[in-house]
Amino acid sequence: GGENISVSSSVREAPSPTHEQQQAVVQAVLKEEDEMYFGPSLHDVYVRCCELQRCRPNSYLLVSIEELDLTSNYLGHNGFVAVLQLLEHLPRLHSVFFNDMSLDNTDVEHMCEVLASNTSIRSVHVRNNPKITLPATKNLTKLLRANPRITSLGLQGTKIGNSLIVSLEEEAGKKRS
């Protein structure tokens, strides 16, 4: 089990910053960084939110995220790539659920590239994405070869073909690591 996360309600001596004050801080941080700035990390955002709420951050919170379920959320190609880039910052993440998201073969290619070197992912689900078709099998096969830690792959509801779905899911299910 996980640790319970509690938010303390401390006595507030000063009023909370206004939205304008918060935006001014964000803009100041943006100006300090170089032109390749991609924004604060999840940890930085959480710590800053705790500062604004005048509470201590729970150090267990961000390192404890074990599942990411985006089922039935449409992100588009760029949004999906952004989510994939986030995965490397979640060291305990072991399962991703990208079911029913209108993903296609291009999304699968990006996903496979990112997950090939991921050291925590064990379970990948892309069920009910009918735009994932036969050409995706090449990338999924390469992923399973590159990352033996992946032991569960959910592909039902894609257009890969039943025999290939069974084959890929069985390959992932073999004790490979």
PDB file of C-alpha atoms in Angstrom:
ATOM      1  CA  GLY A   1       0.000   0.000   0.000  1.00  0.00           C
ATOM      2  CA  GLY A   2       0.771   3.614  -0.410  1.00  0.00           C
ATOM      3  CA  GLU A   3       1.207   6.235   2.203  1.00  0.00           C
ATOM      4  CA  ASN A   4      -1.742   8.490   2.990  1.00  0.00           C
ATOM      5  CA  ILE A   5      -1.238  12.054   1.905  1.00  0.00           C
ATOM      6  CA  SER A   6      -2.539  14.731   4.199  1.00  0.00           C
ATOM      7  CA  VAL A   7      -2.605  18.449   3.683  1.00  0.00           C
ATOM      8  CA  SER A   8      -2.112  20.441   6.838  1.00  0.00           C
ATOM      9  CA  SER A   9      -4.231  23.489   7.398  1.00  0.00           C
ATOM     10  CA  SER A  10      -1.858  25.854   9.117  1.00  0.00           C
ATOM     11  CA  VAL A  11      -2.722  29.272  10.461  1.00  0.00           C
ATOM     12  CA  ARG A  12      -2.437  31.783   7.668  1.00  0.00           C
ATOM     13  CA  GLU A  13      -0.623  34.928   8.709  1.00  0.00           C
ATOM     14  CA  ALA A  14      -0.665  36.580   5.307  1.00  0.00           C
ATOM     15  CA  PRO A  15      -3.306  36.463   2.583  1.00  0.00           C
ATOM     16  CA  SER A  16      -2.778  34.069  -0.322  1.00  0.00           C
ATOM     17  CA  PRO A  17      -1.139  35.610  -3.382  1.00  0.00           C
ATOM     18  CA  THR A  18      -3.501  36.852  -6.029  1.00  0.00           C
ATOM     19  CA  HIS A  19      -3.656  35.272  -9.467  1.00  0.00           C
ATOM     20  CA  GLU A  20      -1.804  38.311 -10.833  1.00  0.00           C
ATOM     21  CA  GLN A  21       0.993  37.862  -8.279  1.00  0.00           C
ATOM     22  CA  GLN A  22       1.269  34.174  -9.158  1.00  0.00           C
ATOM     23  CA  GLN A  23       1.431  35.001 -12.889  1.00  0.00           C
ATOM     24  CA  ALA A  24       4.151  37.619 -12.204  1.00  0.00           C
ATOM     25  CA  VAL A  25       6.242  34.942 -10.465  1.00  0.00           C
ATOM     26  CA  VAL A  26       5.747  32.553 -13.399  1.00  0.00           C
ATOM     27  CA  GLN A  27       6.771  35.243 -15.899  1.00  0.00           C
ATOM     28  CA  ALA A  28       9.856  36.116 -13.819  1.00  0.00           C
ATOM     29  CA  VAL A  29      10.922  32.456 -13.795  1.00  0.00           C
ATOM     30  CA  LEU A  30      10.376  32.203 -17.552  1.00  0.00           C
ATOM     31  CA  LYS A  31      12.588  35.252 -18.172  1.00  0.00           C
ATOM     32  CA  GLU A  32      15.409  33.775 -16.069  1.00  0.00           C
ATOM     33  CA  GLU A  33      15.666  30.662 -18.222  1.00  0.00           C
ATOM     34  CA  ASP A  34      17.193  30.300 -21.670  1.00  0.00           C
ATOM     35  CA  GLU A  35      15.176  29.908 -24.857  1.00  0.00           C
ATOM     36  CA  MET A  36      15.020  26.096 -24.529  1.00  0.00           C
ATOM     37  CA  TYR A  37      12.985  26.281 -21.316  1.00  0.00           C
ATOM     38  CA  PHE A  38      10.289  23.593 -21.252  1.00  0.00           C
ATOM     39  CA  GLY A  39       8.640  24.678 -18.013  1.00  0.00           C
ATOM     40  CA  PRO A  40       8.998  23.517 -14.448  1.00  0.00           C
ATOM     41  CA  SER A  41       9.129  19.847 -13.519  1.00  0.00           C
ATOM     42  CA  LEU A  42       6.181  18.200 -11.778  1.00  0.00           C
ATOM     43  CA  HIS A  43       8.193  18.339  -8.567  1.00  0.00           C
ATOM     44  CA  ASP A  44       8.807  22.096  -8.993  1.00  0.00           C
ATOM     45  CA  VAL A  45       5.118  22.759  -9.673  1.00  0.00           C
ATOM     46  CA  TYR A  46       4.045  20.765  -6.602  1.00  0.00           C
ATOM     47  CA  VAL A  47       6.611  22.462  -4.342  1.00  0.00           C
ATOM     48  CA  ARG A  48       5.505  25.895  -5.605  1.00  0.00           C
ATOM     49  CA  CYS A  49       1.818  25.054  -5.061  1.00  0.00           C
ATOM     50  CA  CYS A  50       2.637  24.009  -1.502  1.00  0.00           C
ATOM     51  CA  GLU A  51       4.530  27.271  -0.970  1.00  0.00           C
ATOM     52  CA  LEU A  52       1.512  29.226  -2.200  1.00  0.00           C
ATOM     53  CA  GLN A  53      -0.756  27.252   0.146  1.00  0.00           C
ATOM     54  CA  ARG A  54       1.763  27.590   2.990  1.00  0.00           C
ATOM     55  CA  CYS A  55       2.072  23.880   3.620  1.00  0.00           C
ATOM     56  CA  ARG A  56       4.991  21.479   3.524  1.00  0.00           C
ATOM     57  CA  PRO A  57       5.313  19.297   0.407  1.00  0.00           C
ATOM     58  CA  ASN A  58       4.860  15.575   0.899  1.00  0.00           C
ATOM     59  CA  SER A  59       8.059  14.099  -0.542  1.00  0.00           C
ATOM     60  CA  TYR A  60       6.334  10.786  -1.223  1.00  0.00           C
ATOM     61  CA  LEU A  61       3.697  12.225  -3.552  1.00  0.00           C
ATOM     62  CA  LEU A  62       5.430  12.545  -6.914  1.00  0.00           C
ATOM     63  CA  VAL A  63       7.620   9.481  -6.583  1.00  0.00           C
ATOM     64  CA  SER A  64       4.579   7.368  -5.731  1.00  0.00           C
ATOM     65  CA  ILE A  65       2.607   7.682  -8.993  1.00  0.00           C
ATOM     66  CA  GLU A  66       2.385   4.085 -10.216  1.00  0.00           C
ATOM     67  CA  GLU A  67      -0.409   4.195 -12.822  1.00  0.00           C
ATOM     68  CA  LEU A  68      -1.388   6.696 -15.470  1.00  0.00           C
ATOM     69  CA  ASP A  69      -4.883   6.141 -16.868  1.00  0.00           C
ATOM     70  CA  LEU A  70      -5.846   8.475 -19.711  1.00  0.00           C
ATOM     71  CA  THR A  71      -8.607   6.204 -21.039  1.00  0.00           C
ATOM     72  CA  SER A  72     -11.167   8.054 -23.178  1.00  0.00           C
ATOM     73  CA  ASN A  73      -9.152  11.271 -23.307  1.00  0.00           C
ATOM     74  CA  TYR A  74      -8.341  12.783 -26.693  1.00  0.00           C
ATOM     75  CA  LEU A  75      -4.965  14.566 -26.722  1.00  0.00           C
ATOM     76  CA  GLY A  76      -4.004  14.731 -30.400  1.00  0.00           C
ATOM     77  CA  HIS A  77      -0.512  13.826 -31.631  1.00  0.00           C
ATOM     78  CA  ASN A  78       1.316  16.702 -29.953  1.00  0.00           C
ATOM     79  CA  GLY A  79      -0.536  16.324 -26.664  1.00  0.00           C
ATOM     80  CA  PHE A  80       0.221  12.607 -26.602  1.00  0.00           C
ATOM     81  CA  VAL A  81       3.926  13.250 -27.240  1.00  0.00           C
ATOM     82  CA  ALA A  82       3.909  15.748 -24.359  1.00  0.00           C
ATOM     83  CA  VAL A  83       2.436  13.096 -22.049  1.00  0.00           C
ATOM     84  CA  LEU A  84       5.019  10.562 -23.239  1.00  0.00           C
ATOM     85  CA  GLN A  85       7.816  13.001 -22.382  1.00  0.00           C
ATOM     86  CA  LEU A  86       6.388  13.284 -18.868  1.00  0.00           C
ATOM     87  CA  LEU A  87       6.760   9.526 -18.233  1.00  0.00           C
ATOM     88  CA  GLU A  88      10.506   9.649 -17.643  1.00  0.00           C
ATOM     89  CA  HIS A  89       9.860  11.951 -14.661  1.00  0.00           C
ATOM     90  CA  LEU A  90       7.657   9.362 -12.927  1.00  0.00           C
ATOM     91  CA  PRO A  91      10.182   6.830 -11.588  1.00  0.00           C
ATOM     92  CA  ARG A  92       7.625   4.459 -10.025  1.00  0.00           C
ATOM     93  CA  LEU A  93       5.187   4.407 -12.931  1.00  0.00           C
ATOM     94  CA  HIS A  94       4.534   0.801 -13.906  1.00  0.00           C
ATOM     95  CA  SER A  95       1.255   0.908 -15.874  1.00  0.00           C
ATOM     96  CA  VAL A  96      -0.082   3.159 -18.601  1.00  0.00           C
ATOM     97  CA  PHE A  97      -3.655   3.005 -19.880  1.00  0.00           C
ATOM     98  CA  PHE A  98      -4.051   4.746 -23.227  1.00  0.00           C
ATOM     99  CA  ASN A  99      -7.317   3.002 -24.111  1.00  0.00           C
ATOM    100  CA  ASP A 100      -9.995   4.574 -26.325  1.00  0.00           C
ATOM    101  CA  MET A 101      -7.942   7.697 -27.082  1.00  0.00           C
ATOM    102  CA  SER A 102      -8.143   7.764 -30.916  1.00  0.00           C
ATOM    103  CA  LEU A 103      -4.466   6.799 -31.088  1.00  0.00           C
ATOM    104  CA  ASP A 104      -3.015   5.748 -34.423  1.00  0.00           C
ATOM    105  CA  ASN A 105       0.161   4.132 -35.765  1.00  0.00           C
ATOM    106  CA  THR A 106       2.135   7.379 -35.457  1.00  0.00           C
ATOM    107  CA  ASP A 107       1.206   7.610 -31.772  1.00  0.00           C
ATOM    108  CA  VAL A 108       2.244   3.983 -31.270  1.00  0.00           C
ATOM    109  CA  GLU A 109       5.581   4.708 -32.936  1.00  0.00           C
ATOM    110  CA  HIS A 110       6.228   7.627 -30.536  1.00  0.00           C
ATOM    111  CA  MET A 111       5.068   5.568 -27.551  1.00  0.00           C
ATOM    112  CA  CYS A 112       7.340   2.661 -28.458  1.00  0.00           C
ATOM    113  CA  GLU A 113      10.352   4.962 -28.890  1.00  0.00           C
ATOM    114  CA  VAL A 114       9.830   6.441 -25.421  1.00  0.00           C
ATOM    115  CA  LEU A 115       9.017   3.182 -23.625  1.00  0.00           C
ATOM    116  CA  ALA A 116      11.896   1.193 -25.182  1.00  0.00           C
ATOM    117  CA  SER A 117      14.340   2.591 -22.618  1.00  0.00           C
ATOM    118  CA  ASN A 118      11.907   3.127 -19.720  1.00  0.00           C
ATOM    119  CA  THR A 119      13.041   1.187 -16.673  1.00  0.00           C
ATOM    120  CA  SER A 120       9.808   1.189 -14.655  1.00  0.00           C
ATOM    121  CA  ILE A 121       6.977   0.442 -17.123  1.00  0.00           C
ATOM    122  CA  ARG A 122       5.613  -3.110 -16.880  1.00  0.00           C
ATOM    123  CA  SER A 123       2.143  -2.798 -18.400  1.00  0.00           C
ATOM    124  CA  VAL A 124       0.995  -0.951 -21.543  1.00  0.00           C
ATOM    125  CA  HIS A 125      -2.649  -0.765 -22.646  1.00  0.00           C
ATOM    126  CA  VAL A 126      -3.824   0.761 -25.935  1.00  0.00           C
ATOM    127  CA  ARG A 127      -7.155  -1.059 -26.238  1.00  0.00           C
ATOM    128  CA  ASN A 128     -10.056   0.232 -28.339  1.00  0.00           C
ATOM    129  CA  ASN A 129      -7.970   2.416 -30.630  1.00  0.00           C
ATOM    130  CA  PRO A 130      -9.178   1.241 -34.066  1.00  0.00           C
ATOM    131  CA  LYS A 131      -6.742   3.542 -35.911  1.00  0.00           C
ATOM    132  CA  ILE A 132      -3.909   1.333 -34.652  1.00  0.00           C
ATOM    133  CA  THR A 133      -3.448  -1.079 -37.564  1.00  0.00           C
ATOM    134  CA  LEU A 134      -1.130  -3.758 -38.911  1.00  0.00           C
ATOM    135  CA  PRO A 135       1.918  -1.479 -39.506  1.00  0.00           C
ATOM    136  CA  ALA A 136       2.074  -0.807 -35.732  1.00  0.00           C
ATOM    137  CA  THR A 137       3.125  -4.413 -35.101  1.00  0.00           C
ATOM    138  CA  LYS A 138       6.679  -3.605 -36.245  1.00  0.00           C
ATOM    139  CA  ASN A 139       7.065  -0.940 -33.537  1.00  0.00           C
ATOM    140  CA  LEU A 140       5.340  -3.031 -30.870  1.00  0.00           C
ATOM    141  CA  THR A 141       7.587  -6.011 -31.647  1.00  0.00           C
ATOM    142  CA  LYS A 142      10.684  -3.771 -31.439  1.00  0.00           C
ATOM    143  CA  LEU A 143       9.408  -2.414 -28.110  1.00  0.00           C
ATOM    144  CA  LEU A 144       9.016  -5.880 -26.598  1.00  0.00           C
ATOM    145  CA  ARG A 145      12.521  -6.827 -27.784  1.00  0.00           C
ATOM    146  CA  ALA A 146      14.057  -3.587 -26.477  1.00  0.00           C
ATOM    147  CA  ASN A 147      12.287  -3.560 -23.110  1.00  0.00           C
ATOM    148  CA  PRO A 148      11.953  -6.998 -21.497  1.00  0.00           C
ATOM    149  CA  ARG A 149      10.434  -5.390 -18.376  1.00  0.00           C
ATOM    150  CA  ILE A 150       7.115  -4.975 -20.224  1.00  0.00           C
ATOM    151  CA  THR A 151       5.141  -8.072 -19.232  1.00  0.00           C
ATOM    152  CA  SER A 152       1.606  -6.986 -20.127  1.00  0.00           C
ATOM    153  CA  LEU A 153       0.376  -5.519 -23.394  1.00  0.00           C
ATOM    154  CA  GLY A 154      -3.313  -4.758 -24.048  1.00  0.00           C
ATOM    155  CA  LEU A 155      -4.236  -4.501 -27.724  1.00  0.00           C
ATOM    156  CA  GLN A 156      -7.867  -5.671 -27.965  1.00  0.00           C
ATOM    157  CA  GLY A 157     -10.018  -3.341 -30.052  1.00  0.00           C
ATOM    158  CA  THR A 158      -7.211  -2.305 -32.393  1.00  0.00           C
ATOM    159  CA  LYS A 159      -7.168  -3.247 -36.078  1.00  0.00           C
ATOM    160  CA  ILE A 160      -3.892  -5.166 -35.870  1.00  0.00           C
ATOM    161  CA  GLY A 161      -5.622  -8.493 -36.405  1.00  0.00           C
ATOM    162  CA  ASN A 162      -6.655 -11.067 -33.822  1.00  0.00           C
ATOM    163  CA  SER A 163      -3.833 -13.541 -34.403  1.00  0.00           C
ATOM    164  CA  LEU A 164      -1.166 -10.824 -34.131  1.00  0.00           C
ATOM    165  CA  ILE A 165      -2.852  -9.339 -31.056  1.00  0.00           C
ATOM    166  CA  VAL A 166      -2.773 -12.752 -29.381  1.00  0.00           C
ATOM    167  CA  SER A 167       0.849 -13.273 -30.441  1.00  0.00           C
ATOM    168  CA  LEU A 168       2.048  -9.875 -29.158  1.00  0.00           C
ATOM    169  CA  GLU A 169       0.104 -10.151 -25.890  1.00  0.00           C
ATOM    170  CA  GLU A 170       1.505 -13.659 -25.316  1.00  0.00           C
ATOM    171  CA  GLU A 171       5.050 -12.476 -26.098  1.00  0.00           C
ATOM    172  CA  ALA A 172       4.714  -9.756 -23.467  1.00  0.00           C
ATOM    173  CA  GLY A 173       3.273 -12.247 -20.986  1.00  0.00           C
ATOM    174  CA  LYS A 174       6.263 -14.571 -21.183  1.00  0.00           C
ATOM    175  CA  LYS A 175       8.726 -14.213 -18.319  1.00  0.00           C
ATOM    176  CA  ARG A 176      11.218 -12.136 -20.271  1.00  0.00           C
ATOM    177  CA  SER A 177      13.171 -10.063 -17.767  1.00  0.00           C
TER     178      SER A 177
END
